[in-house]
GROMACS .gro file of C-alpha atoms in nm:
model
  280
    1UNK     CA    1  -0.003  -0.004   0.014
    2UNK     CA    2   0.275   0.238   0.113
    3UNK     CA    3   0.446   0.156  -0.242
    4UNK     CA    4   0.143   0.181  -0.436
    5UNK     CA    5   0.105   0.558  -0.274
    6UNK     CA    6   0.485   0.662  -0.297
    7UNK     CA    7   0.427   0.553  -0.713
    8UNK     CA    8   0.100   0.771  -0.707
    9UNK     CA    9   0.203   1.070  -0.505
   10UNK     CA   10   0.011   1.372  -0.510
   11UNK     CA   11   0.242   1.644  -0.697
   12UNK     CA   12   0.197   1.893  -0.422
   13UNK     CA   13   0.528   2.054  -0.452
   14UNK     CA   14   0.506   2.079  -0.828
   15UNK     CA   15   0.148   2.253  -0.776
   16UNK     CA   16   0.351   2.494  -0.499
   17UNK     CA   17   0.647   2.567  -0.732
   18UNK     CA   18   0.397   2.650  -1.007
   19UNK     CA   19   0.210   2.902  -0.780
   20UNK     CA   20   0.518   3.076  -0.679
   21UNK     CA   21   0.625   3.115  -1.029
   22UNK     CA   22   0.313   3.246  -1.144
   23UNK     CA   23   0.349   3.494  -0.838
   24UNK     CA   24   0.692   3.594  -0.953
   25UNK     CA   25   0.599   3.703  -1.280
   26UNK     CA   26   0.410   3.981  -1.064
   27UNK     CA   27   0.748   4.069  -0.957
   28UNK     CA   28   0.682   4.396  -0.989
   29UNK     CA   29   0.438   4.431  -0.719
   30UNK     CA   30   0.614   4.269  -0.474
   31UNK     CA   31   0.904   4.516  -0.520
   32UNK     CA   32   0.666   4.794  -0.497
   33UNK     CA   33   0.552   4.636  -0.209
   34UNK     CA   34   0.862   4.586  -0.033
   35UNK     CA   35   0.986   5.009  -0.107
   36UNK     CA   36   0.655   5.119   0.044
   37UNK     CA   37   0.691   4.895   0.401
   38UNK     CA   38   1.096   4.942   0.384
   39UNK     CA   39   1.000   5.324   0.358
   40UNK     CA   40   0.763   5.344   0.641
   41UNK     CA   41   0.985   5.094   0.844
   42UNK     CA   42   1.269   5.280   0.809
   43UNK     CA   43   1.082   5.647   0.869
   44UNK     CA   44   1.007   5.514   1.236
   45UNK     CA   45   1.311   5.367   1.314
   46UNK     CA   46   1.496   5.665   1.199
   47UNK     CA   47   1.292   5.892   1.392
   48UNK     CA   48   1.287   5.661   1.718
   49UNK     CA   49   1.710   5.689   1.674
   50UNK     CA   50   1.673   6.067   1.613
   51UNK     CA   51   1.507   6.159   1.889
   52UNK     CA   52   1.723   6.154   2.258
   53UNK     CA   53   1.667   5.847   2.449
   54UNK     CA   54   1.567   6.010   2.726
   55UNK     CA   55   1.241   6.174   2.553
   56UNK     CA   56   1.152   5.816   2.492
   57UNK     CA   57   1.189   5.684   2.799
   58UNK     CA   58   1.022   5.995   2.941
   59UNK     CA   59   0.755   5.927   2.664
   60UNK     CA   60   0.672   5.552   2.790
   61UNK     CA   61   0.726   5.673   3.171
   62UNK     CA   62   0.412   5.946   3.144
   63UNK     CA   63   0.209   5.683   2.945
   64UNK     CA   64   0.269   5.402   3.202
   65UNK     CA   65   0.187   5.652   3.499
   66UNK     CA   66  -0.111   5.791   3.301
   67UNK     CA   67  -0.281   5.468   3.208
   68UNK     CA   68  -0.189   5.298   3.532
   69UNK     CA   69  -0.168   5.537   3.782
   70UNK     CA   70   0.121   5.324   3.925
   71UNK     CA   71   0.477   5.490   4.036
   72UNK     CA   72   0.607   5.115   4.051
   73UNK     CA   73   0.547   5.065   3.697
   74UNK     CA   74   0.674   5.414   3.626
   75UNK     CA   75   1.001   5.350   3.777
   76UNK     CA   76   1.044   4.977   3.648
   77UNK     CA   77   1.002   5.154   3.322
   78UNK     CA   78   1.279   5.392   3.322
   79UNK     CA   79   1.519   5.084   3.487
   80UNK     CA   80   1.405   4.853   3.183
   81UNK     CA   81   1.531   5.128   2.966
   82UNK     CA   82   1.832   5.246   3.157
   83UNK     CA   83   1.962   4.862   3.160
   84UNK     CA   84   1.917   4.861   2.806
   85UNK     CA   85   2.123   5.177   2.710
   86UNK     CA   86   2.368   5.025   2.968
   87UNK     CA   87   2.402   4.679   2.757
   88UNK     CA   88   2.468   4.901   2.441
   89UNK     CA   89   2.169   4.784   2.278
   90UNK     CA   90   1.977   5.077   2.242
   91UNK     CA   91   1.972   5.113   1.867
   92UNK     CA   92   1.889   4.732   1.831
   93UNK     CA   93   1.561   4.780   2.071
   94UNK     CA   94   1.428   5.093   1.885
   95UNK     CA   95   1.478   4.864   1.538
   96UNK     CA   96   1.281   4.614   1.700
   97UNK     CA   97   1.002   4.854   1.839
   98UNK     CA   98   0.979   4.983   1.487
   99UNK     CA   99   0.962   4.636   1.318
  100UNK     CA  100   0.652   4.511   1.629
  101UNK     CA  101   0.498   4.846   1.590
  102UNK     CA  102   0.405   4.822   1.232
  103UNK     CA  103   0.375   4.445   1.259
  104UNK     CA  104   0.159   4.514   1.504
  105UNK     CA  105  -0.033   4.782   1.282
  106UNK     CA  106  -0.073   4.566   0.978
  107UNK     CA  107  -0.204   4.270   1.189
  108UNK     CA  108  -0.438   4.483   1.396
  109UNK     CA  109  -0.548   4.649   1.019
  110UNK     CA  110  -0.649   4.336   0.891
  111UNK     CA  111  -0.719   4.122   1.179
  112UNK     CA  112  -1.019   4.322   1.306
  113UNK     CA  113  -1.233   4.395   0.997
  114UNK     CA  114  -1.157   4.014   0.908
  115UNK     CA  115  -1.273   3.896   1.245
  116UNK     CA  116  -1.584   4.113   1.261
  117UNK     CA  117  -1.662   3.944   0.901
  118UNK     CA  118  -1.642   3.638   1.057
  119UNK     CA  119  -1.854   3.701   1.359
  120UNK     CA  120  -2.136   3.813   1.125
  121UNK     CA  121  -2.082   3.537   0.833
  122UNK     CA  122  -2.090   3.174   0.923
  123UNK     CA  123  -1.964   3.050   0.603
  124UNK     CA  124  -1.630   3.278   0.620
  125UNK     CA  125  -1.630   3.148   0.964
  126UNK     CA  126  -1.576   2.814   0.865
  127UNK     CA  127  -1.361   2.878   0.596
  128UNK     CA  128  -1.125   3.083   0.819
  129UNK     CA  129  -1.070   2.886   1.114
  130UNK     CA  130  -0.888   2.602   0.945
  131UNK     CA  131  -0.669   2.860   0.790
  132UNK     CA  132  -0.614   3.043   1.110
  133UNK     CA  133  -0.536   2.707   1.271
  134UNK     CA  134  -0.245   2.607   0.971
  135UNK     CA  135  -0.091   2.991   1.019
  136UNK     CA  136  -0.078   2.909   1.417
  137UNK     CA  137   0.082   2.547   1.357
  138UNK     CA  138   0.309   2.569   1.036
  139UNK     CA  139   0.683   2.613   1.116
  140UNK     CA  140   0.765   2.958   1.031
  141UNK     CA  141   1.061   2.847   0.857
  142UNK     CA  142   0.763   2.725   0.577
  143UNK     CA  143   0.639   3.055   0.484
  144UNK     CA  144   0.939   3.223   0.519
  145UNK     CA  145   1.087   3.110   0.231
  146UNK     CA  146   0.848   3.192  -0.027
  147UNK     CA  147   0.843   3.558   0.146
  148UNK     CA  148   1.223   3.559   0.117
  149UNK     CA  149   1.222   3.448  -0.250
  150UNK     CA  150   0.951   3.720  -0.300
  151UNK     CA  151   1.046   4.031  -0.113
  152UNK     CA  152   1.418   3.964  -0.126
  153UNK     CA  153   1.644   3.984   0.196
  154UNK     CA  154   1.592   4.242   0.474
  155UNK     CA  155   1.329   4.372   0.670
  156UNK     CA  156   1.037   4.342   0.469
  157UNK     CA  157   1.005   3.951   0.439
  158UNK     CA  158   1.070   3.952   0.827
  159UNK     CA  159   0.757   4.179   0.861
  160UNK     CA  160   0.537   3.973   0.641
  161UNK     CA  161   0.663   3.663   0.845
  162UNK     CA  162   0.570   3.824   1.185
  163UNK     CA  163   0.222   3.946   1.032
  164UNK     CA  164   0.154   3.563   0.915
  165UNK     CA  165   0.239   3.447   1.262
  166UNK     CA  166   0.057   3.735   1.471
  167UNK     CA  167  -0.216   3.787   1.276
  168UNK     CA  168  -0.452   3.485   1.417
  169UNK     CA  169  -0.487   3.635   1.739
  170UNK     CA  170  -0.647   3.971   1.671
  171UNK     CA  171  -0.858   3.775   1.415
  172UNK     CA  172  -0.963   3.533   1.697
  173UNK     CA  173  -1.024   3.779   1.947
  174UNK     CA  174  -1.199   4.010   1.757
  175UNK     CA  175  -1.456   3.714   1.637
  176UNK     CA  176  -1.481   3.612   2.012
  177UNK     CA  177  -1.573   3.967   2.153
  178UNK     CA  178  -1.825   4.051   1.862
  179UNK     CA  179  -1.990   3.694   1.854
  180UNK     CA  180  -1.987   3.733   2.230
  181UNK     CA  181  -2.239   4.030   2.259
  182UNK     CA  182  -2.558   3.936   2.444
  183UNK     CA  183  -2.877   3.928   2.260
  184UNK     CA  184  -3.061   4.142   2.460
  185UNK     CA  185  -2.817   4.451   2.386
  186UNK     CA  186  -2.883   4.368   2.007
  187UNK     CA  187  -3.231   4.371   2.060
  188UNK     CA  188  -3.265   4.678   2.231
  189UNK     CA  189  -3.035   4.853   1.938
  190UNK     CA  190  -3.292   4.740   1.675
  191UNK     CA  191  -3.567   4.856   1.897
  192UNK     CA  192  -3.453   5.166   1.857
  193UNK     CA  193  -3.401   5.162   1.499
  194UNK     CA  194  -3.067   5.106   1.480
  195UNK     CA  195  -2.918   5.001   1.159
  196UNK     CA  196  -2.671   4.716   1.114
  197UNK     CA  197  -2.397   4.992   1.083
  198UNK     CA  198  -2.512   5.168   1.398
  199UNK     CA  199  -2.540   4.835   1.584
  200UNK     CA  200  -2.192   4.757   1.489
  201UNK     CA  201  -2.019   5.091   1.561
  202UNK     CA  202  -2.241   5.179   1.875
  203UNK     CA  203  -2.301   4.830   2.027
  204UNK     CA  204  -2.118   4.549   1.880
  205UNK     CA  205  -1.770   4.710   1.881
  206UNK     CA  206  -1.804   4.918   2.245
  207UNK     CA  207  -1.871   4.564   2.403
  208UNK     CA  208  -1.603   4.366   2.230
  209UNK     CA  209  -1.348   4.683   2.261
  210UNK     CA  210  -1.164   4.498   2.572
  211UNK     CA  211  -1.130   4.175   2.371
  212UNK     CA  212  -1.008   4.333   2.089
  213UNK     CA  213  -0.751   4.555   2.288
  214UNK     CA  214  -0.641   4.240   2.441
  215UNK     CA  215  -0.576   4.134   2.051
  216UNK     CA  216  -0.337   4.414   2.041
  217UNK     CA  217  -0.130   4.281   2.347
  218UNK     CA  218  -0.115   3.930   2.208
  219UNK     CA  219   0.028   4.060   1.870
  220UNK     CA  220   0.287   4.269   2.074
  221UNK     CA  221   0.420   3.950   2.251
  222UNK     CA  222   0.388   3.743   1.929
  223UNK     CA  223   0.598   3.994   1.711
  224UNK     CA  224   0.857   4.002   1.996
  225UNK     CA  225   0.875   3.651   1.958
  226UNK     CA  226   0.965   3.672   1.585
  227UNK     CA  227   1.299   3.917   1.624
  228UNK     CA  228   1.502   3.600   1.585
  229UNK     CA  229   1.359   3.454   1.279
  230UNK     CA  230   1.310   3.798   1.132
  231UNK     CA  231   1.695   3.841   1.190
  232UNK     CA  232   1.766   3.529   0.983
  233UNK     CA  233   1.635   3.699   0.699
  234UNK     CA  234   1.804   4.015   0.729
  235UNK     CA  235   1.588   4.209   0.961
  236UNK     CA  236   1.754   4.443   1.196
  237UNK     CA  237   1.678   4.462   1.580
  238UNK     CA  238   1.770   4.254   1.884
  239UNK     CA  239   1.748   3.912   1.669
  240UNK     CA  240   2.059   3.989   1.517
  241UNK     CA  241   2.270   4.008   1.823
  242UNK     CA  242   2.121   3.681   1.929
  243UNK     CA  243   2.194   3.511   1.600
  244UNK     CA  244   2.535   3.626   1.620
  245UNK     CA  245   2.572   3.489   1.940
  246UNK     CA  246   2.433   3.170   1.841
  247UNK     CA  247   2.658   3.124   1.527
  248UNK     CA  248   2.976   3.235   1.752
  249UNK     CA  249   2.902   3.048   2.045
  250UNK     CA  250   2.892   3.366   2.266
  251UNK     CA  251   2.674   3.325   2.594
  252UNK     CA  252   2.753   3.657   2.694
  253UNK     CA  253   2.584   3.851   2.418
  254UNK     CA  254   2.300   3.583   2.385
  255UNK     CA  255   2.215   3.648   2.730
  256UNK     CA  256   2.208   4.051   2.706
  257UNK     CA  257   2.045   4.057   2.368
  258UNK     CA  258   1.793   3.816   2.479
  259UNK     CA  259   1.750   3.998   2.839
  260UNK     CA  260   1.684   4.305   2.664
  261UNK     CA  261   1.393   4.134   2.460
  262UNK     CA  262   1.219   4.016   2.795
  263UNK     CA  263   1.247   4.410   2.939
  264UNK     CA  264   1.085   4.548   2.612
  265UNK     CA  265   0.833   4.275   2.646
  266UNK     CA  266   0.740   4.301   2.969
  267UNK     CA  267   0.734   4.710   2.959
  268UNK     CA  268   0.537   4.722   2.620
  269UNK     CA  269   0.274   4.440   2.823
  270UNK     CA  270   0.257   4.580   3.140
  271UNK     CA  271   0.159   4.945   2.942
  272UNK     CA  272  -0.045   4.818   2.714
  273UNK     CA  273  -0.234   4.594   2.954
  274UNK     CA  274  -0.404   4.852   3.145
  275UNK     CA  275  -0.560   4.984   2.828
  276UNK     CA  276  -0.791   4.651   2.852
  277UNK     CA  277  -0.954   4.722   3.152
  278UNK     CA  278  -1.254   4.934   3.218
  279UNK     CA  279  -1.228   5.279   3.367
  280UNK     CA  280  -1.320   5.328   3.707
   0.00000   0.00000   0.00000
């Protein structure tokens, strides 16, 4: 049986190769996308590097105190960034922050509307659920190869791969938030003569806002977990020293760069988490 199946192998590889070759015929499109994304990422990176580190630290500390009203968190934010600067990874941290910011923006811009559509259309939900499962379970290097072929070496394939890895979180959480709106709220909106658009903007989205905001935090964490993978295709940031430390078997560099990733993740998680809470 196994020999017969081996002799009658499904030409899946040939189909994939043919599909990639067809996409390469529109290389001008991927080159345009690469140039646009590279411009946005570089602009934000240059802005973050142009600003004095003290200004960025002050902005994060002010945001932490304003949102959380906690001087302990504010002190932690300052100390975390001070340690990153002391270790000499400020530039790499800003490059990672830029990549992570755009990955989160793109993921939310695609994921939120898609999650809303899935909540309103059962057929689309049935189609997208296995696709999202595939995106979350397939090894990262599998879709890193075609993105590398189509977008070239640099930060853009790293961004695309990060978006593919992170986007299921906002899609699922948005779908969960919108689909869990109580029926009596929807009926109250209909009783007042609300249209479908008004139901969405004035009933469903406000109720689902905490869950959708949780998707932002998940995007941030998932994006930060991809910095090392993105570095393998040429993306700048904290992933590069980690890869360099792995290649040179340098535990000191690997620990320091990894610690900076952890500190950045904790700061962003703590600062953004308060936004998911309802105001008192």
